[in-house]
């Protein structure tokens, strides 16, 4: 994502009653930073951002359209949305939050979300920040007024989800974001666990890490170390009355990210494992696409993208697991984060293939010694199958459709006659 996550001399001030900022914009004072320090930081950041003005890669077949009248919009955001042709009622809505200096159309085109929406039939909402709220169009993930439940930008985003549910009959929602959008994703998962069933935090930060511009910089680098319980308390405090299930959370971070330091991925894991009621010992440790991958309690996962800096992982191409177009802070590292988010959330089931009938073994004694029934994810978490077999079986049976595996001398297979997967 852009070379920083926040804009150092701007808050989310939007109302005419607030003091005017130079240039005719209305701003909340930056607090705590002196004017000289703020000006110096701004110069450095804007110089770094001069190469980041992200153009919108061409996508002739689809573009997100603007939606107005989606609610009171206290955060003064713009709403863009893409819904594939023929979208039926009941399909999910995904919120995709851009990072600093980006906009909805550029982020939509580069990250591959619209292609995935076409494939798996869900609607995608692309909120867009405005320079009147933050000079570098960063979502204000560090401002309490914008991250509290039923307040500011958080409420505006929730109203976009509500509008899409009304328009398309969606019954579930998910949220993901890059950098500042990742920080806002953490806030949305904490404030609205009753709205979002899953989230994806990419090069982002824990909820409640910062409450000002100055503390935001400390969170970004070097990072803030707290215990899992301390982080989890911040999530629980965002909606104290909530006692229902918590969203599944997927966390992605590059190991060479010098903008939002990689320790934030560890703190995020600790925050959401504690909030979700599981420990910090992974149940599954493997590699996906060549990158370290860990799963905690089936509700939190982490991807450690070795050698990647600050950005969102993509894998351009036309394959079923590929997505995206390389751009500033949208990085071709041969793995499509959006694709894996959809799979982790379990919404890649719009048209599961019809399973091929399995021949009934002959004789009175089956060639297998045991059976196990579950989804591809269940079998994978139980370590019955490898990542390659997970992909193959998910394609054959559907990732959310239970099917039977048979234990043979060579291991597990989906063939009752013990032929290999």
Short mmCIF file of C-alpha atoms in Angstrom, two decimals:
data_model
loop_
_atom_site.label_atom_id
_atom_site.label_comp_id
_atom_site.label_asym_id
_atom_site.label_seq_id
_atom_site.Cartn_x
_atom_site.Cartn_y
_atom_site.Cartn_z
CA UNK A 1 0.00 0.00 0.00
CA UNK A 2 1.06 3.56 -0.08
CA UNK A 3 4.21 4.31 1.79
CA UNK A 4 2.29 5.29 4.90
CA UNK A 5 -0.97 4.43 6.53
CA UNK A 6 -2.11 7.72 7.95
CA UNK A 7 -1.99 11.36 7.00
CA UNK A 8 -0.04 13.13 9.73
CA UNK A 9 -1.87 16.40 10.00
CA UNK A 10 -5.46 15.45 9.38
CA UNK A 11 -8.35 13.91 11.23
CA UNK A 12 -11.79 13.01 10.06
CA UNK A 13 -13.37 16.41 10.73
CA UNK A 14 -16.21 16.90 8.28
CA UNK A 15 -18.79 19.26 9.65
CA UNK A 16 -18.95 22.97 9.01
CA UNK A 17 -18.96 23.67 12.74
CA UNK A 18 -15.31 22.58 12.97
CA UNK A 19 -12.41 24.95 12.40
CA UNK A 20 -11.53 25.29 8.70
CA UNK A 21 -8.23 23.82 7.48
CA UNK A 22 -6.10 25.70 4.93
CA UNK A 23 -7.38 25.12 1.45
CA UNK A 24 -11.03 25.27 2.44
CA UNK A 25 -11.22 21.80 3.99
CA UNK A 26 -12.63 21.21 7.44
CA UNK A 27 -10.29 19.28 9.70
CA UNK A 28 -9.84 18.15 13.27
CA UNK A 29 -6.47 19.48 14.60
CA UNK A 30 -3.67 16.92 14.50
CA UNK A 31 -2.97 17.29 18.25
CA UNK A 32 0.35 16.31 19.90
CA UNK A 33 2.58 17.06 16.90
CA UNK A 34 4.18 20.47 16.60
CA UNK A 35 3.58 22.35 13.38
CA UNK A 36 7.23 22.02 12.39
CA UNK A 37 7.33 18.27 12.94
CA UNK A 38 4.02 17.79 11.19
CA UNK A 39 5.18 19.83 8.22
CA UNK A 40 8.43 17.90 7.97
CA UNK A 41 6.72 14.55 8.17
CA UNK A 42 4.19 15.66 5.57
CA UNK A 43 6.92 16.66 3.14
CA UNK A 44 8.68 13.31 3.55
CA UNK A 45 5.51 11.33 3.16
CA UNK A 46 4.25 13.25 0.17
CA UNK A 47 7.62 12.82 -1.53
CA UNK A 48 7.41 9.09 -1.01
CA UNK A 49 3.84 9.11 -2.24
CA UNK A 50 4.59 10.97 -5.46
CA UNK A 51 4.99 7.66 -7.27
CA UNK A 52 1.92 6.08 -5.73
CA UNK A 53 -0.94 7.90 -7.44
CA UNK A 54 -2.45 4.66 -8.51
CA UNK A 55 -3.97 4.55 -11.93
CA UNK A 56 -6.93 2.30 -12.62
CA UNK A 57 -5.91 -0.66 -14.77
CA UNK A 58 -8.31 -1.15 -17.65
CA UNK A 59 -11.18 -3.52 -17.06
CA UNK A 60 -13.52 -3.16 -19.99
CA UNK A 61 -15.99 -5.77 -18.84
CA UNK A 62 -16.83 -4.25 -15.44
CA UNK A 63 -16.33 -1.25 -13.22
CA UNK A 64 -17.82 -0.42 -9.84
CA UNK A 65 -20.64 2.11 -9.96
CA UNK A 66 -21.33 4.80 -7.39
CA UNK A 67 -24.30 4.35 -5.07
CA UNK A 68 -25.81 7.33 -3.28
CA UNK A 69 -28.46 7.57 -0.60
CA UNK A 70 -27.18 4.65 1.44
CA UNK A 71 -27.77 6.26 4.83
CA UNK A 72 -26.90 9.20 7.04
CA UNK A 73 -23.22 8.67 6.14
CA UNK A 74 -21.68 10.32 9.21
CA UNK A 75 -18.19 9.48 7.94
CA UNK A 76 -18.70 11.41 4.69
CA UNK A 77 -17.49 8.49 2.54
CA UNK A 78 -18.44 7.61 -1.04
CA UNK A 79 -19.89 4.20 -1.89
CA UNK A 80 -18.99 2.24 -5.01
CA UNK A 81 -20.31 -1.24 -5.72
CA UNK A 82 -19.98 -4.06 -8.21
CA UNK A 83 -22.59 -6.80 -8.56
CA UNK A 84 -22.16 -9.43 -11.29
CA UNK A 85 -24.98 -9.86 -13.80
CA UNK A 86 -27.63 -12.30 -12.67
CA UNK A 87 -26.70 -12.09 -8.99
CA UNK A 88 -29.33 -14.03 -7.05
CA UNK A 89 -30.71 -13.21 -3.63
CA UNK A 90 -28.87 -14.61 -0.66
CA UNK A 91 -25.33 -14.26 -1.97
CA UNK A 92 -22.80 -12.52 0.33
CA UNK A 93 -21.50 -8.96 0.21
CA UNK A 94 -17.76 -8.30 0.51
CA UNK A 95 -16.39 -4.90 1.56
CA UNK A 96 -12.95 -4.09 0.10
CA UNK A 97 -11.17 -1.10 1.66
CA UNK A 98 -8.40 0.67 -0.26
CA UNK A 99 -5.27 2.17 1.26
CA UNK A 100 -3.83 5.67 1.35
CA UNK A 101 -3.72 7.64 -1.94
CA UNK A 102 -5.82 4.94 -3.63
CA UNK A 103 -9.44 5.10 -4.68
CA UNK A 104 -12.27 2.65 -5.16
CA UNK A 105 -11.95 2.09 -8.91
CA UNK A 106 -8.17 1.66 -8.88
CA UNK A 107 -8.25 -0.73 -5.96
CA UNK A 108 -11.11 -2.71 -7.50
CA UNK A 109 -9.32 -3.12 -10.81
CA UNK A 110 -5.90 -4.01 -9.38
CA UNK A 111 -6.83 -6.48 -6.64
CA UNK A 112 -9.03 -8.85 -8.64
CA UNK A 113 -12.11 -8.60 -6.43
CA UNK A 114 -14.50 -8.04 -9.36
CA UNK A 115 -13.32 -11.14 -11.19
CA UNK A 116 -13.84 -13.20 -8.05
CA UNK A 117 -17.31 -11.69 -7.69
CA UNK A 118 -18.07 -12.82 -11.25
CA UNK A 119 -16.81 -16.32 -10.51
CA UNK A 120 -18.42 -16.90 -7.13
CA UNK A 121 -21.43 -14.59 -7.45
CA UNK A 122 -21.26 -12.07 -4.66
CA UNK A 123 -21.50 -8.28 -4.47
CA UNK A 124 -18.46 -6.15 -3.64
CA UNK A 125 -18.66 -2.76 -1.94
CA UNK A 126 -15.70 -0.41 -2.39
CA UNK A 127 -15.91 2.48 0.11
CA UNK A 128 -13.91 5.53 -0.93
CA UNK A 129 -12.29 8.02 1.41
CA UNK A 130 -12.37 11.74 0.57
CA UNK A 131 -9.60 14.28 0.90
CA UNK A 132 -11.89 16.45 3.04
CA UNK A 133 -11.56 13.75 5.71
CA UNK A 134 -7.93 12.81 5.20
CA UNK A 135 -5.55 14.58 2.83
CA UNK A 136 -4.04 11.33 1.57
CA UNK A 137 -7.39 9.49 1.41
CA UNK A 138 -6.46 7.12 4.25
CA UNK A 139 -9.32 5.66 6.22
CA UNK A 140 -8.99 7.07 9.73
CA UNK A 141 -8.33 3.78 11.53
CA UNK A 142 -6.63 5.64 14.40
CA UNK A 143 -9.52 8.01 15.24
CA UNK A 144 -11.92 6.82 17.94
CA UNK A 145 -14.77 8.79 16.40
CA UNK A 146 -14.36 6.87 13.13
CA UNK A 147 -13.89 3.38 14.55
CA UNK A 148 -16.54 3.19 17.27
CA UNK A 149 -19.71 1.22 16.67
CA UNK A 150 -22.45 3.44 15.22
CA UNK A 151 -20.08 6.34 14.67
CA UNK A 152 -18.16 8.06 11.85
CA UNK A 153 -16.59 6.08 9.03
CA UNK A 154 -17.37 2.74 10.66
CA UNK A 155 -21.09 3.48 10.60
CA UNK A 156 -20.91 4.74 7.00
CA UNK A 157 -19.35 1.43 5.93
CA UNK A 158 -21.97 -0.53 7.86
CA UNK A 159 -24.70 1.48 6.13
CA UNK A 160 -23.21 0.50 2.76
CA UNK A 161 -23.54 -3.13 3.78
CA UNK A 162 -27.13 -2.57 4.90
CA UNK A 163 -27.99 -0.95 1.57
CA UNK A 164 -26.47 -3.84 -0.38
CA UNK A 165 -28.33 -6.38 1.72
CA UNK A 166 -31.58 -4.61 0.87
CA UNK A 167 -30.76 -4.31 -2.82
CA UNK A 168 -29.45 -7.84 -3.38
CA UNK A 169 -30.94 -9.90 -0.58
CA UNK A 170 -27.51 -10.60 0.90
CA UNK A 171 -27.59 -12.45 4.20
CA UNK A 172 -23.89 -12.38 5.14
CA UNK A 173 -21.04 -9.90 4.91
CA UNK A 174 -17.23 -9.95 4.93
CA UNK A 175 -14.63 -7.18 5.03
CA UNK A 176 -11.03 -6.88 3.89
CA UNK A 177 -8.61 -4.03 3.49
CA UNK A 178 -5.05 -3.02 2.71
CA UNK A 179 -2.85 -0.94 5.02
CA UNK A 180 -5.07 1.88 6.36
CA UNK A 181 -7.93 -0.19 4.97
CA UNK A 182 -6.53 -3.12 6.94
CA UNK A 183 -6.54 -1.05 10.12
CA UNK A 184 -10.15 -0.10 9.43
CA UNK A 185 -10.96 -3.77 8.77
CA UNK A 186 -9.77 -4.61 12.29
CA UNK A 187 -12.03 -1.88 13.63
CA UNK A 188 -15.04 -3.15 11.66
CA UNK A 189 -14.54 -6.72 12.89
CA UNK A 190 -14.35 -5.47 16.47
CA UNK A 191 -17.28 -3.03 16.28
CA UNK A 192 -19.59 -5.17 14.14
CA UNK A 193 -19.10 -8.90 14.85
CA UNK A 194 -22.86 -9.22 14.37
CA UNK A 195 -22.54 -7.91 10.80
CA UNK A 196 -19.34 -9.51 9.49
CA UNK A 197 -18.77 -13.26 9.34
CA UNK A 198 -15.14 -12.92 8.26
CA UNK A 199 -12.34 -10.48 7.61
CA UNK A 200 -9.01 -10.12 5.89
CA UNK A 201 -6.33 -7.77 7.27
CA UNK A 202 -3.57 -7.13 4.73
CA UNK A 203 -0.50 -5.17 5.89
CA UNK A 204 -2.73 -3.77 8.61
CA UNK A 205 -2.78 -3.13 12.34
CA UNK A 206 -4.61 -4.34 15.45
CA UNK A 207 -7.81 -2.66 16.54
CA UNK A 208 -7.25 -0.11 19.29
CA UNK A 209 -3.51 0.18 18.72
CA UNK A 210 -3.68 3.96 18.21
CA UNK A 211 -5.91 6.83 19.26
CA UNK A 212 -4.00 9.74 17.72
CA UNK A 213 -1.67 10.61 14.87
CA UNK A 214 1.41 10.25 17.06
CA UNK A 215 0.44 6.83 18.39
CA UNK A 216 -0.47 5.71 14.89
CA UNK A 217 3.13 6.19 13.80
CA UNK A 218 4.31 4.13 16.78
CA UNK A 219 1.92 1.34 15.87
CA UNK A 220 3.15 1.29 12.29
CA UNK A 221 6.82 1.25 13.29
CA UNK A 222 8.27 -0.24 15.36
CA UNK A 223 4.92 -1.65 16.47
CA UNK A 224 3.26 -2.10 19.85
CA UNK A 225 3.60 -5.27 21.90
CA UNK A 226 0.70 -6.29 24.13
CA UNK A 227 -0.47 -9.59 25.55
CA UNK A 228 -3.18 -11.55 23.71
CA UNK A 229 -5.60 -10.80 26.54
CA UNK A 230 -4.90 -7.05 26.34
CA UNK A 231 -5.50 -7.06 22.59
CA UNK A 232 -8.58 -9.24 22.96
CA UNK A 233 -10.01 -6.88 25.56
CA UNK A 234 -9.89 -4.07 23.01
CA UNK A 235 -12.03 -6.13 20.64
CA UNK A 236 -14.51 -7.11 23.34
CA UNK A 237 -14.75 -3.49 24.53
CA UNK A 238 -15.85 -2.40 21.06
CA UNK A 239 -19.21 -4.18 21.56
CA UNK A 240 -19.44 -5.29 25.21
CA UNK A 241 -22.97 -6.69 24.92
CA UNK A 242 -22.07 -9.09 22.12
CA UNK A 243 -22.00 -12.80 23.00
CA UNK A 244 -22.32 -14.44 19.58
CA UNK A 245 -19.79 -16.09 17.27
CA UNK A 246 -16.77 -14.05 16.21
CA UNK A 247 -15.70 -13.52 12.59
CA UNK A 248 -13.03 -15.68 10.96
CA UNK A 249 -9.91 -13.56 10.36
CA UNK A 250 -7.17 -14.00 7.75
CA UNK A 251 -3.98 -11.98 8.30
CA UNK A 252 -1.44 -11.26 5.52
CA UNK A 253 1.90 -9.45 5.87
CA UNK A 254 5.17 -9.13 3.99
CA UNK A 255 8.34 -9.98 5.88
CA UNK A 256 10.20 -6.94 4.51
CA UNK A 257 7.42 -4.42 5.11
CA UNK A 258 9.18 -1.31 6.41
CA UNK A 259 6.02 0.82 6.53
CA UNK A 260 3.81 -1.31 8.77
CA UNK A 261 6.28 -3.55 10.54
CA UNK A 262 5.69 -7.33 10.39
CA UNK A 263 5.30 -7.58 14.17
CA UNK A 264 1.81 -6.14 13.59
CA UNK A 265 0.83 -9.46 12.02
CA UNK A 266 1.80 -11.23 15.24
CA UNK A 267 -0.13 -8.75 17.36
CA UNK A 268 -3.17 -9.15 15.08
CA UNK A 269 -2.98 -12.92 15.42
CA UNK A 270 -2.83 -12.59 19.21
CA UNK A 271 -5.73 -10.13 19.22
CA UNK A 272 -8.16 -12.17 17.18
CA UNK A 273 -7.21 -15.60 18.53
CA UNK A 274 -7.87 -14.30 22.03
CA UNK A 275 -11.12 -12.63 20.96
CA UNK A 276 -12.20 -15.82 19.17
CA UNK A 277 -11.44 -18.01 22.16
CA UNK A 278 -8.48 -20.00 20.89
CA UNK A 279 -4.82 -20.06 21.85
CA UNK A 280 -1.77 -18.84 19.98
CA UNK A 281 -0.43 -22.29 19.07
CA UNK A 282 -1.21 -23.13 15.44
CA UNK A 283 -3.22 -26.28 14.78
CA UNK A 284 -1.88 -26.37 11.22
CA UNK A 285 1.52 -25.21 9.98
CA UNK A 286 2.26 -25.60 6.28
CA UNK A 287 3.09 -23.63 3.15
CA UNK A 288 0.65 -22.30 0.57
CA UNK A 289 2.07 -21.07 -2.70
CA UNK A 290 5.50 -21.43 -1.12
CA UNK A 291 4.66 -19.12 1.82
CA UNK A 292 4.36 -20.02 5.53
CA UNK A 293 0.73 -20.46 6.53
CA UNK A 294 -0.71 -21.16 9.98
CA UNK A 295 -4.23 -21.86 11.19
CA UNK A 296 -5.40 -21.28 14.77
CA UNK A 297 -8.53 -23.00 15.99
CA UNK A 298 -10.05 -22.93 12.50
CA UNK A 299 -11.00 -19.26 12.98
CA UNK A 300 -7.75 -17.32 12.47
CA UNK A 301 -5.04 -17.84 9.87
CA UNK A 302 -1.82 -16.04 8.98
CA UNK A 303 0.18 -15.79 5.76
CA UNK A 304 3.81 -14.70 6.00
CA UNK A 305 4.81 -13.48 2.54
CA UNK A 306 8.58 -13.85 2.57
CA UNK A 307 10.49 -11.12 0.77
CA UNK A 308 7.41 -8.94 0.18
CA UNK A 309 7.29 -5.30 1.21
CA UNK A 310 4.22 -3.19 1.90
CA UNK A 311 1.32 -4.21 -0.28
CA UNK A 312 -1.42 -6.64 -1.22
CA UNK A 313 -0.38 -10.01 -2.73
CA UNK A 314 -1.74 -10.88 -6.16
CA UNK A 315 -1.03 -13.47 -8.85
CA UNK A 316 -1.98 -12.11 -12.30
CA UNK A 317 -3.33 -14.65 -14.75
CA UNK A 318 -6.45 -16.47 -15.84
CA UNK A 319 -6.16 -19.56 -13.65
CA UNK A 320 -8.87 -20.29 -11.07
CA UNK A 321 -6.57 -19.34 -8.19
CA UNK A 322 -5.11 -16.24 -9.88
CA UNK A 323 -6.19 -12.61 -9.71
CA UNK A 324 -5.14 -9.02 -10.00
CA UNK A 325 -3.03 -6.57 -11.98
CA UNK A 326 0.29 -5.41 -10.55
CA UNK A 327 0.31 -1.76 -9.48
CA UNK A 328 1.84 0.41 -6.77
CA UNK A 329 1.46 -1.55 -3.53
CA UNK A 330 -0.48 -4.30 -5.27
CA UNK A 331 2.34 -6.80 -5.65
CA UNK A 332 2.77 -9.80 -7.93
CA UNK A 333 4.16 -12.44 -5.59
CA UNK A 334 2.46 -15.47 -7.19
CA UNK A 335 -0.33 -15.79 -4.66
CA UNK A 336 -3.77 -14.17 -4.83
CA UNK A 337 -4.78 -13.05 -1.36
CA UNK A 338 -8.37 -12.26 -2.38
CA UNK A 339 -8.83 -15.80 -3.75
CA UNK A 340 -7.61 -17.36 -0.52
CA UNK A 341 -9.78 -15.03 1.55
CA UNK A 342 -12.87 -16.18 -0.33
CA UNK A 343 -11.91 -19.80 0.32
CA UNK A 344 -11.15 -19.25 4.01
CA UNK A 345 -14.50 -17.51 4.47
CA UNK A 346 -16.26 -20.36 2.67
CA UNK A 347 -18.09 -18.25 0.08
CA UNK A 348 -16.56 -19.89 -3.00
CA UNK A 349 -19.54 -22.24 -3.28
CA UNK A 350 -21.83 -20.51 -5.77
CA UNK A 351 -21.86 -23.49 -8.12
CA UNK A 352 -20.11 -26.51 -6.61
CA UNK A 353 -19.36 -29.20 -9.19
CA UNK A 354 -21.43 -32.35 -9.10
CA UNK A 355 -19.32 -35.08 -7.49
CA UNK A 356 -18.35 -37.97 -9.69
CA UNK A 357 -20.08 -41.17 -8.47
CA UNK A 358 -17.68 -43.47 -6.66
CA UNK A 359 -17.80 -47.13 -7.70
CA UNK A 360 -18.96 -49.46 -4.95
CA UNK A 361 -16.16 -51.87 -4.06
CA UNK A 362 -16.87 -55.51 -4.70
CA UNK A 363 -16.55 -58.25 -2.11
CA UNK A 364 -17.60 -58.32 1.50
CA UNK A 365 -14.51 -56.60 2.92
CA UNK A 366 -13.83 -53.03 1.78
CA UNK A 367 -10.26 -52.18 0.71
CA UNK A 368 -10.23 -49.30 3.20
CA UNK A 369 -9.95 -49.47 6.98
CA UNK A 370 -11.73 -46.28 8.06
CA UNK A 371 -13.78 -43.36 6.75
CA UNK A 372 -14.09 -39.69 7.63
CA UNK A 373 -16.74 -37.26 6.41
CA UNK A 374 -16.28 -33.49 6.24
CA UNK A 375 -15.59 -30.54 3.96
CA UNK A 376 -12.27 -30.07 2.19
CA UNK A 377 -11.32 -27.62 4.92
CA UNK A 378 -12.21 -30.13 7.65
CA UNK A 379 -10.04 -32.80 6.05
CA UNK A 380 -7.19 -30.33 5.58
CA UNK A 381 -7.32 -29.07 9.19
CA UNK A 382 -7.33 -32.70 10.37
CA UNK A 383 -4.16 -33.23 8.28
CA UNK A 384 -5.68 -36.00 6.20
CA UNK A 385 -4.78 -34.21 2.96
CA UNK A 386 -2.08 -31.91 1.59
CA UNK A 387 -2.58 -28.44 0.13
CA UNK A 388 -2.45 -29.91 -3.39
CA UNK A 389 -5.05 -32.52 -2.48
CA UNK A 390 -7.15 -29.82 -0.78
CA UNK A 391 -7.27 -27.85 -4.02
CA UNK A 392 -8.07 -30.94 -6.07
CA UNK A 393 -10.78 -32.20 -3.74
CA UNK A 394 -12.29 -28.74 -3.29
CA UNK A 395 -12.62 -28.40 -7.04
CA UNK A 396 -14.13 -31.86 -7.37
CA UNK A 397 -16.55 -31.81 -4.42
CA UNK A 398 -16.98 -28.15 -3.51
CA UNK A 399 -15.10 -26.50 -0.66
CA UNK A 400 -18.14 -26.32 1.64
CA UNK A 401 -19.83 -29.62 0.70
CA UNK A 402 -19.13 -32.57 3.05
CA UNK A 403 -17.79 -35.72 1.40
CA UNK A 404 -16.23 -38.97 2.54
CA UNK A 405 -12.55 -39.85 2.60
CA UNK A 406 -11.38 -43.45 2.88
CA UNK A 407 -8.26 -44.53 4.77
CA UNK A 408 -6.16 -46.95 2.77
CA UNK A 409 -2.67 -48.29 3.35
CA UNK A 410 -1.17 -45.33 1.47
CA UNK A 411 -3.24 -42.75 3.36
CA UNK A 412 -6.56 -41.03 2.71
CA UNK A 413 -8.38 -40.92 -0.64
CA UNK A 414 -11.85 -39.98 -1.86
CA UNK A 415 -12.12 -43.24 -3.80
CA UNK A 416 -13.75 -46.18 -2.04
CA UNK A 417 -11.65 -48.54 -4.18
CA UNK A 418 -8.51 -46.89 -2.73
CA UNK A 419 -7.30 -45.43 -6.00
CA UNK A 420 -5.20 -42.24 -5.43
CA UNK A 421 -6.76 -38.80 -5.08
#
